[in-house]
Coordinates of C-alpha atoms in Angstrom, one line a residue:
M1 CA 13.0 -65.2 -313.1
A2 CA 12.2 -65.4 -316.7
L3 CA 15.7 -65.2 -318.0
P4 CA 17.2 -67.7 -315.3
V5 CA 14.6 -70.2 -316.0
A6 CA 14.9 -70.0 -319.9
F7 CA 18.9 -70.2 -319.4
F8 CA 18.7 -73.1 -317.1
A9 CA 16.0 -75.2 -319.4
L10 CA 17.9 -74.5 -322.7
F11 CA 21.7 -75.0 -321.4
F12 CA 21.2 -77.4 -318.5
A13 CA 17.9 -79.3 -318.4
W14 CA 17.9 -80.0 -322.3
P15 CA 21.4 -81.2 -322.5
V16 CA 21.1 -83.6 -319.6
A17 CA 17.8 -84.9 -320.7
A18 CA 19.2 -85.5 -324.1
I19 CA 22.1 -87.4 -322.9
V20 CA 20.0 -89.6 -320.6
A21 CA 17.5 -90.3 -323.2
R22 CA 20.3 -91.4 -325.5
G23 CA 21.3 -93.9 -322.9
L24 CA 17.9 -95.2 -321.9
K25 CA 15.9 -95.2 -324.8
T26 CA 16.4 -97.8 -327.9
D27 CA 14.1 -97.7 -330.9
G28 CA 11.7 -95.3 -329.2
A29 CA 11.3 -97.4 -326.2
W30 CA 12.3 -96.6 -322.6
H31 CA 14.4 -99.2 -320.7
L32 CA 13.8 -98.3 -317.1
G33 CA 14.7 -101.6 -315.8
R34 CA 18.1 -100.9 -316.5
I35 CA 18.2 -98.6 -313.6
A36 CA 17.5 -101.3 -311.0
D37 CA 20.2 -103.6 -312.8
V38 CA 22.8 -101.3 -312.7
V39 CA 22.4 -100.2 -309.0
A40 CA 22.2 -103.8 -307.8
Q41 CA 25.8 -104.4 -309.0
P42 CA 28.2 -104.9 -306.3
D43 CA 30.9 -102.8 -307.6
I44 CA 28.4 -100.0 -308.4
R45 CA 27.0 -100.0 -304.7
H46 CA 30.6 -99.8 -303.5
V47 CA 31.4 -96.6 -305.7
L48 CA 28.0 -95.1 -304.3
W49 CA 29.1 -95.6 -300.7
F50 CA 32.6 -94.4 -301.1
T51 CA 31.3 -91.3 -303.0
T52 CA 29.0 -90.4 -300.3
W53 CA 31.2 -91.0 -297.3
Q54 CA 34.2 -89.4 -298.7
A55 CA 32.3 -86.4 -299.6
L56 CA 30.9 -86.1 -295.9
A57 CA 34.3 -86.5 -294.6
S58 CA 35.9 -83.9 -296.8
T59 CA 33.2 -81.4 -296.0
A60 CA 33.8 -81.8 -292.4
L61 CA 37.5 -81.6 -292.7
T62 CA 37.3 -78.6 -294.9
L63 CA 35.0 -76.8 -292.4
L64 CA 37.4 -77.6 -289.4
L65 CA 40.5 -76.2 -291.2
A66 CA 38.7 -73.4 -293.0
L67 CA 36.3 -71.7 -290.5
P68 CA 39.3 -70.3 -288.4
A69 CA 40.6 -68.9 -291.6
G70 CA 37.3 -67.2 -292.2
Y71 CA 37.5 -65.7 -288.8
V72 CA 41.1 -64.3 -289.5
F73 CA 40.3 -62.8 -292.8
A74 CA 37.1 -61.2 -291.3
R75 CA 38.1 -59.9 -287.8
L76 CA 41.9 -59.5 -288.1
D77 CA 44.0 -56.9 -290.1
F78 CA 47.7 -57.8 -290.8
P79 CA 50.2 -57.3 -293.6
G80 CA 49.8 -59.1 -296.7
K81 CA 46.1 -60.1 -296.1
Q82 CA 45.2 -59.1 -299.7
L83 CA 47.9 -61.1 -301.2
L84 CA 47.1 -64.1 -298.8
R85 CA 43.5 -64.1 -299.8
A86 CA 44.6 -64.2 -303.3
V87 CA 46.7 -67.3 -302.7
V88 CA 44.0 -69.0 -300.8
T89 CA 41.7 -68.6 -303.8
V90 CA 44.3 -69.9 -306.5
P91 CA 44.0 -73.7 -305.7
F92 CA 40.4 -73.5 -306.3
V93 CA 40.7 -72.4 -310.0
L94 CA 43.6 -75.2 -310.8
P95 CA 42.5 -77.8 -313.3
T96 CA 42.0 -80.9 -311.2
V97 CA 44.6 -83.0 -313.1
V98 CA 47.3 -80.7 -312.4
A99 CA 46.4 -80.2 -308.8
G100 CA 46.2 -83.9 -308.4
S101 CA 49.6 -84.7 -310.0
A102 CA 51.0 -82.0 -307.7
F103 CA 49.8 -83.5 -304.5
L104 CA 50.7 -86.9 -305.7
A105 CA 54.3 -85.4 -305.9
L106 CA 53.9 -84.3 -302.3
V107 CA 52.5 -87.6 -300.8
G108 CA 53.1 -90.2 -303.2
R109 CA 56.2 -92.5 -304.1
G110 CA 59.3 -90.4 -304.3
G111 CA 57.3 -87.2 -303.0
L112 CA 58.4 -84.8 -300.5
L113 CA 56.9 -86.8 -297.5
D114 CA 58.5 -89.9 -298.8
E115 CA 61.8 -88.2 -299.1
L116 CA 61.8 -86.6 -295.7
W117 CA 60.1 -89.0 -293.3
G118 CA 59.4 -92.2 -295.6
V119 CA 55.6 -91.6 -295.3
R120 CA 53.5 -92.3 -298.3
L121 CA 49.6 -91.1 -298.3
D122 CA 48.7 -92.0 -301.9
T123 CA 47.5 -95.5 -301.0
T124 CA 45.2 -94.2 -298.5
V125 CA 42.1 -92.2 -298.5
W126 CA 43.8 -89.2 -296.7
A127 CA 45.4 -88.1 -299.9
I128 CA 41.9 -87.5 -301.3
L129 CA 40.6 -85.9 -298.4
L130 CA 43.6 -83.4 -298.0
A131 CA 43.5 -82.7 -301.8
H132 CA 39.6 -81.9 -301.4
V133 CA 40.7 -79.4 -298.5
F134 CA 43.2 -78.0 -301.0
F135 CA 40.5 -77.2 -303.5
N136 CA 37.7 -76.0 -301.4
F137 CA 39.4 -74.0 -298.6
A138 CA 38.6 -70.8 -300.4
V139 CA 34.9 -71.6 -300.7
V140 CA 34.5 -71.7 -296.9
V141 CA 36.8 -68.7 -296.3
R142 CA 35.2 -66.4 -298.9
T143 CA 31.5 -67.4 -298.3
V144 CA 31.7 -67.5 -294.4
G145 CA 34.4 -64.8 -294.1
G146 CA 32.5 -62.4 -296.2
L147 CA 29.2 -62.4 -294.3
W148 CA 31.5 -62.6 -290.8
A149 CA 33.2 -59.5 -291.8
Q150 CA 29.8 -57.6 -292.1
L151 CA 28.3 -58.8 -288.9
D152 CA 28.1 -56.2 -286.1
P153 CA 30.7 -57.2 -283.4
R154 CA 28.8 -55.1 -280.9
Q155 CA 26.1 -57.7 -280.6
E156 CA 28.8 -60.4 -279.3
E157 CA 30.3 -57.6 -277.2
A158 CA 26.9 -56.9 -275.5
A159 CA 26.8 -60.5 -274.7
R160 CA 30.1 -60.6 -273.1
M161 CA 29.1 -57.5 -270.8
L162 CA 26.1 -59.5 -269.9
G163 CA 28.4 -62.3 -268.4
A164 CA 28.8 -64.6 -271.4
S165 CA 32.1 -66.2 -271.9
P166 CA 33.8 -65.7 -275.3
L167 CA 32.8 -69.2 -276.3
T168 CA 29.0 -68.8 -275.3
A169 CA 28.7 -65.5 -276.8
W170 CA 30.2 -66.8 -280.1
R171 CA 27.8 -69.9 -279.8
K172 CA 24.7 -68.0 -279.0
V173 CA 25.0 -64.8 -281.0
T174 CA 27.7 -65.2 -283.8
L175 CA 27.2 -68.8 -284.8
P176 CA 23.4 -68.5 -285.4
A177 CA 24.0 -65.5 -287.6
L178 CA 26.8 -67.4 -289.4
A179 CA 24.4 -70.4 -290.1
P180 CA 23.1 -69.6 -293.5
A181 CA 26.8 -69.0 -294.9
V182 CA 28.1 -71.9 -293.1
A183 CA 25.2 -74.2 -294.5
A184 CA 25.8 -72.5 -298.1
A185 CA 29.5 -73.1 -297.9
A186 CA 29.1 -76.6 -296.6
L187 CA 26.8 -77.4 -299.4
M188 CA 29.0 -76.2 -302.2
V189 CA 31.9 -78.2 -300.7
F190 CA 29.8 -81.4 -300.4
L191 CA 28.7 -80.9 -304.0
F192 CA 32.3 -80.4 -305.5
T193 CA 33.6 -83.4 -303.5
F194 CA 30.5 -85.7 -304.3
T195 CA 31.2 -85.0 -308.0
S196 CA 35.0 -85.1 -307.5
F197 CA 36.8 -86.4 -310.7
G198 CA 40.5 -85.3 -311.4
V199 CA 41.5 -85.6 -307.6
V200 CA 40.1 -89.3 -307.3
Q201 CA 41.3 -90.3 -310.8
I202 CA 45.0 -89.5 -309.9
L203 CA 45.1 -90.1 -306.2
G204 CA 42.5 -93.0 -306.0
G205 CA 44.0 -95.2 -308.6
P206 CA 42.2 -98.4 -309.2
T207 CA 41.2 -98.6 -305.4
F208 CA 38.9 -95.6 -304.9
S209 CA 36.3 -94.4 -307.5
T210 CA 33.6 -91.8 -307.4
L211 CA 30.4 -91.6 -309.3
E212 CA 32.0 -88.9 -311.7
V213 CA 34.9 -91.1 -312.2
E214 CA 32.9 -94.2 -312.9
I215 CA 30.6 -92.1 -315.5
Y216 CA 33.7 -91.0 -317.2
R217 CA 35.0 -94.5 -317.4
Q218 CA 31.8 -96.0 -318.8
T219 CA 31.5 -93.2 -321.4
S220 CA 35.1 -92.8 -322.7
E221 CA 36.6 -96.5 -322.1
V222 CA 33.9 -99.1 -321.7
F223 CA 31.6 -97.2 -324.1
D224 CA 28.6 -98.2 -322.1
L225 CA 26.3 -94.9 -322.5
S226 CA 23.3 -96.9 -320.8
T227 CA 25.4 -97.4 -317.6
A228 CA 26.6 -93.9 -317.7
A229 CA 23.0 -92.6 -318.1
V230 CA 21.8 -94.6 -315.1
L231 CA 24.7 -93.3 -312.9
T232 CA 24.0 -89.7 -314.0
L233 CA 20.4 -90.3 -312.8
V234 CA 21.6 -91.6 -309.5
Q235 CA 24.1 -88.7 -309.0
F236 CA 21.2 -86.3 -310.0
A237 CA 18.7 -88.0 -307.5
A238 CA 21.2 -87.9 -304.7
V239 CA 22.1 -84.2 -305.3
G240 CA 18.4 -83.3 -305.4
A241 CA 18.0 -85.0 -302.1
V242 CA 20.8 -83.0 -300.5
L243 CA 19.5 -79.7 -301.8
A244 CA 16.0 -80.7 -300.6
V245 CA 17.2 -81.2 -297.1
H246 CA 19.2 -78.0 -297.3
A247 CA 16.1 -75.9 -298.4
W248 CA 14.2 -77.4 -295.5
T249 CA 16.6 -76.9 -292.8
V250 CA 17.9 -73.5 -293.8
R251 CA 15.3 -70.9 -293.8
R252 CA 15.4 -67.3 -294.2
R253 CA 17.5 -66.4 -291.1
E254 CA 19.3 -64.0 -293.1
T255 CA 16.6 -61.5 -292.4
A256 CA 17.7 -61.1 -288.7
L257 CA 21.4 -60.2 -289.6
R258 CA 22.7 -56.7 -289.0
L259 CA 25.1 -55.6 -291.3
V260 CA 27.9 -53.1 -290.9
D261 CA 30.9 -51.8 -292.8
P262 CA 33.6 -54.4 -292.6
T263 CA 36.1 -51.6 -292.5
V264 CA 35.3 -51.0 -288.9
T265 CA 35.3 -54.7 -288.0
A266 CA 38.8 -55.8 -288.8
R267 CA 41.4 -55.0 -286.2
R268 CA 45.1 -55.6 -285.5
P269 CA 45.6 -59.0 -283.6
H270 CA 45.6 -58.5 -279.8
G271 CA 46.4 -61.1 -277.0
A272 CA 48.2 -64.4 -277.3
G273 CA 45.1 -66.1 -278.3
Q274 CA 44.5 -64.1 -281.7
W275 CA 48.3 -64.2 -282.6
A276 CA 48.1 -68.1 -282.0
L277 CA 45.2 -68.3 -284.3
L278 CA 46.8 -66.3 -287.0
A279 CA 50.0 -68.3 -286.9
S280 CA 48.0 -71.5 -287.0
V281 CA 46.1 -70.3 -290.1
L282 CA 49.2 -69.3 -291.7
A283 CA 50.6 -72.8 -290.9
V284 CA 47.9 -74.5 -292.7
V285 CA 47.7 -72.4 -295.7
A286 CA 51.4 -72.9 -296.0
L287 CA 51.4 -76.6 -295.8
L288 CA 48.2 -77.5 -297.5
L289 CA 47.8 -74.6 -300.1
V290 CA 51.3 -73.0 -300.8
L291 CA 53.5 -76.3 -300.8
P292 CA 51.5 -77.9 -303.7
L293 CA 51.8 -74.6 -305.7
A294 CA 55.6 -74.4 -304.9
V295 CA 56.0 -77.9 -306.3
L296 CA 54.3 -77.0 -309.8
V297 CA 56.4 -73.8 -310.0
R298 CA 59.7 -75.8 -309.1
R299 CA 58.9 -78.4 -311.9
S300 CA 58.1 -75.8 -314.5
L301 CA 61.8 -74.4 -313.9
D302 CA 63.5 -78.0 -314.1
A303 CA 64.5 -77.3 -317.8
P304 CA 67.7 -74.8 -318.1
G305 CA 67.0 -71.4 -319.6
L306 CA 63.1 -71.6 -319.1
G307 CA 63.1 -74.2 -321.7
Y308 CA 59.6 -75.3 -321.0
Y309 CA 58.2 -71.6 -321.3
R310 CA 60.0 -71.3 -324.4
A311 CA 58.4 -74.2 -325.8
L312 CA 55.1 -72.9 -325.2
T313 CA 55.5 -70.3 -328.0
R314 CA 55.7 -73.1 -330.6
A315 CA 53.2 -75.2 -332.4
D316 CA 54.3 -78.7 -332.9
G317 CA 51.3 -79.7 -335.2
G318 CA 50.5 -82.8 -333.0
T319 CA 48.9 -81.9 -329.6
F320 CA 47.6 -78.3 -330.8
L321 CA 46.9 -76.7 -333.9
V322 CA 48.2 -73.4 -332.4
A323 CA 51.0 -72.5 -329.9
P324 CA 50.0 -73.5 -326.4
V325 CA 50.5 -70.1 -325.1
H326 CA 47.4 -69.2 -326.9
A327 CA 45.5 -70.8 -324.5
V328 CA 46.2 -68.3 -322.1
W329 CA 44.3 -65.4 -324.1
T330 CA 41.5 -67.9 -325.1
S331 CA 40.9 -68.6 -321.3
L332 CA 40.8 -65.1 -320.4
E333 CA 38.2 -64.3 -323.3
Y334 CA 36.1 -67.2 -322.3
A335 CA 36.3 -66.3 -318.6
V336 CA 35.2 -62.8 -319.2
A337 CA 32.2 -63.9 -321.2
A338 CA 31.2 -66.6 -318.8
T339 CA 31.5 -64.1 -315.8
A340 CA 29.2 -61.5 -317.5
I341 CA 26.6 -64.3 -318.1
A342 CA 26.9 -65.8 -314.7
V343 CA 26.5 -62.4 -312.9
V344 CA 23.4 -61.3 -315.0
I345 CA 21.7 -64.7 -314.7
G346 CA 22.7 -65.2 -311.1
G347 CA 22.1 -61.7 -310.0
L348 CA 18.5 -61.8 -311.5
A349 CA 17.8 -65.1 -309.7
A350 CA 19.2 -64.0 -306.4
A351 CA 17.1 -60.6 -306.5
A352 CA 14.0 -62.8 -307.2
L353 CA 14.6 -65.3 -304.5
A354 CA 15.3 -62.6 -301.8
R355 CA 11.8 -61.0 -302.1
R356 CA 9.7 -61.9 -299.3
D357 CA 6.6 -62.1 -301.4
A358 CA 8.3 -64.7 -303.6
G359 CA 6.0 -67.5 -304.4
R360 CA 6.7 -71.3 -303.3
L361 CA 7.6 -72.0 -307.1
V362 CA 10.2 -69.3 -307.1
R363 CA 11.6 -70.5 -303.8
G364 CA 12.0 -74.0 -305.1
F365 CA 14.2 -72.9 -307.9
D366 CA 16.6 -71.9 -305.4
A367 CA 17.6 -75.6 -304.9
L368 CA 17.5 -76.4 -308.7
L369 CA 20.1 -73.5 -309.1
M370 CA 22.6 -75.6 -307.3
L371 CA 22.2 -78.7 -309.7
P372 CA 25.1 -77.8 -312.1
L373 CA 27.4 -78.3 -309.2
G374 CA 26.1 -81.9 -308.6
V375 CA 25.5 -83.3 -311.9
S376 CA 28.4 -84.9 -313.9
A377 CA 30.3 -82.3 -315.9
V378 CA 31.0 -85.1 -318.4
T379 CA 27.1 -85.6 -319.0
V380 CA 26.8 -81.8 -319.4
G381 CA 29.7 -81.7 -322.1
F382 CA 28.3 -84.6 -324.0
G383 CA 24.7 -83.2 -323.7
F384 CA 25.9 -79.9 -325.2
L385 CA 27.2 -81.8 -328.4
I386 CA 24.1 -83.8 -328.6
A387 CA 21.3 -81.2 -327.8
L388 CA 22.9 -78.2 -329.3
D389 CA 23.5 -79.2 -332.8
K390 CA 20.3 -78.5 -334.7
P391 CA 18.5 -75.2 -335.7
P392 CA 17.3 -73.0 -334.2
L393 CA 20.1 -73.6 -331.6
D394 CA 22.9 -75.2 -333.4
L395 CA 25.9 -73.7 -331.3
R396 CA 28.7 -76.4 -331.8
Q397 CA 30.6 -74.3 -334.1
S398 CA 30.1 -71.1 -332.0
W399 CA 32.7 -69.7 -329.4
I400 CA 29.9 -68.8 -327.1
L401 CA 29.4 -72.4 -326.3
V402 CA 32.3 -72.8 -323.9
P403 CA 31.3 -69.6 -321.9
L404 CA 28.0 -70.9 -321.8
A405 CA 29.1 -74.3 -320.1
Q406 CA 31.3 -72.4 -317.8
A407 CA 28.7 -70.0 -316.6
L408 CA 26.5 -72.9 -315.6
V409 CA 29.0 -73.6 -312.9
G410 CA 29.5 -69.8 -312.0
V411 CA 25.9 -69.1 -311.5
P412 CA 25.5 -71.2 -308.4
F413 CA 28.3 -69.2 -306.8
V414 CA 26.8 -65.8 -307.8
V415 CA 23.5 -67.0 -306.3
R416 CA 25.0 -68.3 -302.8
T417 CA 27.2 -65.2 -302.6
M418 CA 24.6 -62.5 -303.1
L419 CA 21.4 -64.1 -301.7
P420 CA 22.4 -64.0 -297.9
V421 CA 23.2 -60.0 -298.3
L422 CA 20.1 -59.3 -300.3
R423 CA 17.9 -61.2 -297.8
A424 CA 19.6 -59.2 -295.0
V425 CA 18.8 -55.6 -296.5
D426 CA 16.1 -54.3 -294.2
V427 CA 12.9 -54.0 -296.1
R428 CA 12.1 -50.8 -294.5
L429 CA 14.8 -49.1 -296.2
R430 CA 13.2 -49.8 -299.6
E431 CA 9.8 -49.0 -298.3
A432 CA 11.0 -45.6 -297.4
A433 CA 12.6 -45.0 -300.7
A434 CA 9.3 -46.0 -302.5
V435 CA 7.2 -43.7 -300.3
L436 CA 9.5 -40.8 -301.2
G437 CA 8.7 -41.5 -305.0
A438 CA 11.6 -43.6 -306.0
S439 CA 10.9 -45.9 -308.8
P440 CA 11.6 -49.7 -308.4
W441 CA 14.9 -49.4 -310.4
R442 CA 15.9 -46.2 -308.5
V443 CA 15.2 -48.3 -305.2
W444 CA 17.4 -51.0 -306.3
R445 CA 20.2 -48.5 -307.6
E446 CA 20.2 -46.3 -304.3
V447 CA 19.2 -48.8 -301.7
D448 CA 20.2 -52.3 -302.6
L449 CA 23.3 -51.8 -304.8
P450 CA 25.5 -50.0 -302.3
L451 CA 24.7 -52.8 -299.8
V452 CA 25.3 -55.7 -302.1
R453 CA 28.2 -54.2 -304.3
R454 CA 30.8 -56.0 -302.3
A455 CA 28.9 -59.3 -302.7
L456 CA 28.5 -58.6 -306.3
L457 CA 32.2 -58.1 -306.8
V458 CA 32.7 -61.5 -304.6
A459 CA 30.5 -63.2 -307.0
A460 CA 32.1 -62.0 -310.1
G461 CA 35.3 -63.2 -308.8
F462 CA 34.1 -66.5 -308.0
A463 CA 32.5 -66.8 -311.4
F464 CA 35.7 -65.6 -313.1
A465 CA 37.7 -68.1 -311.0
V466 CA 35.8 -71.2 -311.8
S467 CA 35.4 -70.3 -315.4
L468 CA 39.2 -70.2 -315.6
G469 CA 39.5 -73.7 -314.1
E470 CA 36.5 -75.5 -315.6
F471 CA 37.5 -78.7 -317.2
G472 CA 35.0 -81.4 -317.1
A473 CA 32.5 -80.2 -319.6
T474 CA 35.0 -77.8 -321.6
V475 CA 37.2 -80.8 -322.6
F476 CA 34.6 -81.9 -324.8
I477 CA 33.5 -78.7 -326.5
A478 CA 36.5 -76.6 -326.7
R479 CA 37.6 -76.3 -330.4
P480 CA 41.3 -77.5 -331.2
D481 CA 42.4 -74.2 -332.3
N482 CA 40.9 -72.5 -329.2
P483 CA 41.8 -74.7 -326.3
T484 CA 41.6 -73.5 -322.8
L485 CA 44.2 -73.6 -320.3
P486 CA 42.8 -76.7 -318.4
V487 CA 42.3 -78.5 -321.7
A488 CA 45.6 -77.7 -322.9
V489 CA 47.4 -78.9 -319.6
A490 CA 45.3 -82.2 -319.8
R491 CA 46.4 -82.7 -323.4
L492 CA 50.2 -82.0 -322.6
L493 CA 49.7 -84.6 -319.4
S494 CA 48.2 -87.2 -321.7
R495 CA 51.3 -87.4 -324.0
P496 CA 54.4 -89.0 -322.9
G497 CA 57.8 -87.2 -322.5
D498 CA 59.6 -84.8 -320.1
L499 CA 59.0 -81.9 -322.6
N500 CA 55.0 -82.4 -322.7
Y501 CA 54.9 -82.6 -318.8
G502 CA 57.2 -79.6 -318.4
Q503 CA 55.1 -77.6 -320.5
A504 CA 52.0 -78.7 -318.6
M505 CA 53.5 -77.4 -315.5
A506 CA 54.6 -74.3 -317.2
L507 CA 51.0 -73.5 -318.3
S508 CA 49.7 -74.4 -314.9
T509 CA 52.2 -71.7 -313.3
I510 CA 50.9 -69.2 -316.0
L511 CA 47.4 -70.1 -315.0
M512 CA 48.1 -69.5 -311.3
V513 CA 49.9 -66.2 -312.0
V514 CA 46.9 -65.0 -314.4
C515 CA 44.4 -66.0 -311.5
A516 CA 46.3 -64.6 -308.7
A517 CA 46.8 -61.2 -310.6
A518 CA 43.1 -61.0 -311.5
L519 CA 42.3 -61.8 -307.6
L520 CA 44.7 -59.1 -306.5
V521 CA 43.0 -56.4 -308.8
L522 CA 39.8 -57.6 -307.6
E523 CA 40.9 -57.2 -303.9
R524 CA 42.3 -53.6 -304.6
L525 CA 38.9 -52.7 -306.3
R526 CA 37.0 -53.8 -303.3
T527 CA 39.3 -52.2 -300.8
D528 CA 39.3 -48.7 -302.6
R529 CA 35.6 -48.6 -303.2
T530 CA 33.7 -50.6 -300.9
G531 CA 35.8 -51.2 -298.1
E532 CA 37.6 -54.6 -297.0
F533 CA 35.9 -57.9 -297.6

């Protein structure tokens, strides 16, 4: 736990504390009464209420639509499965400003629904809820589906032989085993939607605002750092309460799981029910995930002769100091570095948390690991600039600052992906290896690693994906001569003109292609070496 604790203390707790202190401390004195004054404001209370209930509704809707897809990916084998898995994950890494604009093109004025049926959803909360499903669909599919694929189907088959109906067998046998993964997925989706920024900023307009949007407005538009600091504390407290409830209700039920090789659990669909389920999942993926992506691709091709793509190779001296296409290589370099950091930090934390002899203090750190997903990325970005600007830790001019910020978001995914599998490893296997003279390192290499290798690859894929698409903190710390893809897209969208908008769509398309290619390579490696996930 030493390295994970040091990492979070230096690159999360310190920057957040610095920005809060800057907002609530004047002339060496704390003004804590400001907290009550801000929370008492009617408009702030409305923001708090909307933030909470839309996050709950988004989480429930995401689980409702994505859990059937988790079953399809875990238990059914069909042509194009690897490609479809990559397609499902691509929306999760898109910059929120781009995906929000694409969804607006579908449901807003002059959008596809408006043209076909005269229906507009941009003035309703349904646009925000559906866009949140668009982003978080992959979280449920990969988190729940990953464990579902490794559950022994013979347990459910035994219940059926004893007279249980299919629904009863699933409810009594499979669902309790999936509960830790479902809870982890629901927690991540809630945190992402509770701190939603880009989606609400574009689709909510002046009517709807979340805490994250209000923090950004108070920081960059109103320049009221004191109110922004109070809202950060409120968001921090709310997320802490959610994590405490999660830690209290979800115990170590993973220890009762019986894991098998997922290559023997996925079978060709049989019966009308499974074919109908597969068809319905494909329809949901096509309408909610593929269609917005198709809009982005079409808009990137509006200029004749791939004009928007050719423009990416030229530096105009205004928006960027380098050609926009340079952001592709910068993003890949940063994402690889961030993935390495996240896997090391998250892997060590998961290994420590999975030990049955871990103390209460170590177990309490489990909830703290999720806080970066629930704390304002705007606050973290500003905090980096304020806290990491003096020796011995002056990193403002270092390239490593961006991967460190991206790794903060990737670590929780690594922990949540690896922890259920690590806890499910039969402790008797480790004890038998130790009795035979194996060192602790060899026990990990020979016993744990083969069982968690698949989860480790999944975790690395998640960390790489979120690093590619991280925007909230990166926008404040990325250097002008080394912008990432999300930052480059946001800058292009902020400037008027069809050329800038077209280049933003072209960069977004490149980001989708890069992410899809990386995910396909990961799927191939998993299939060739560790079986189908």
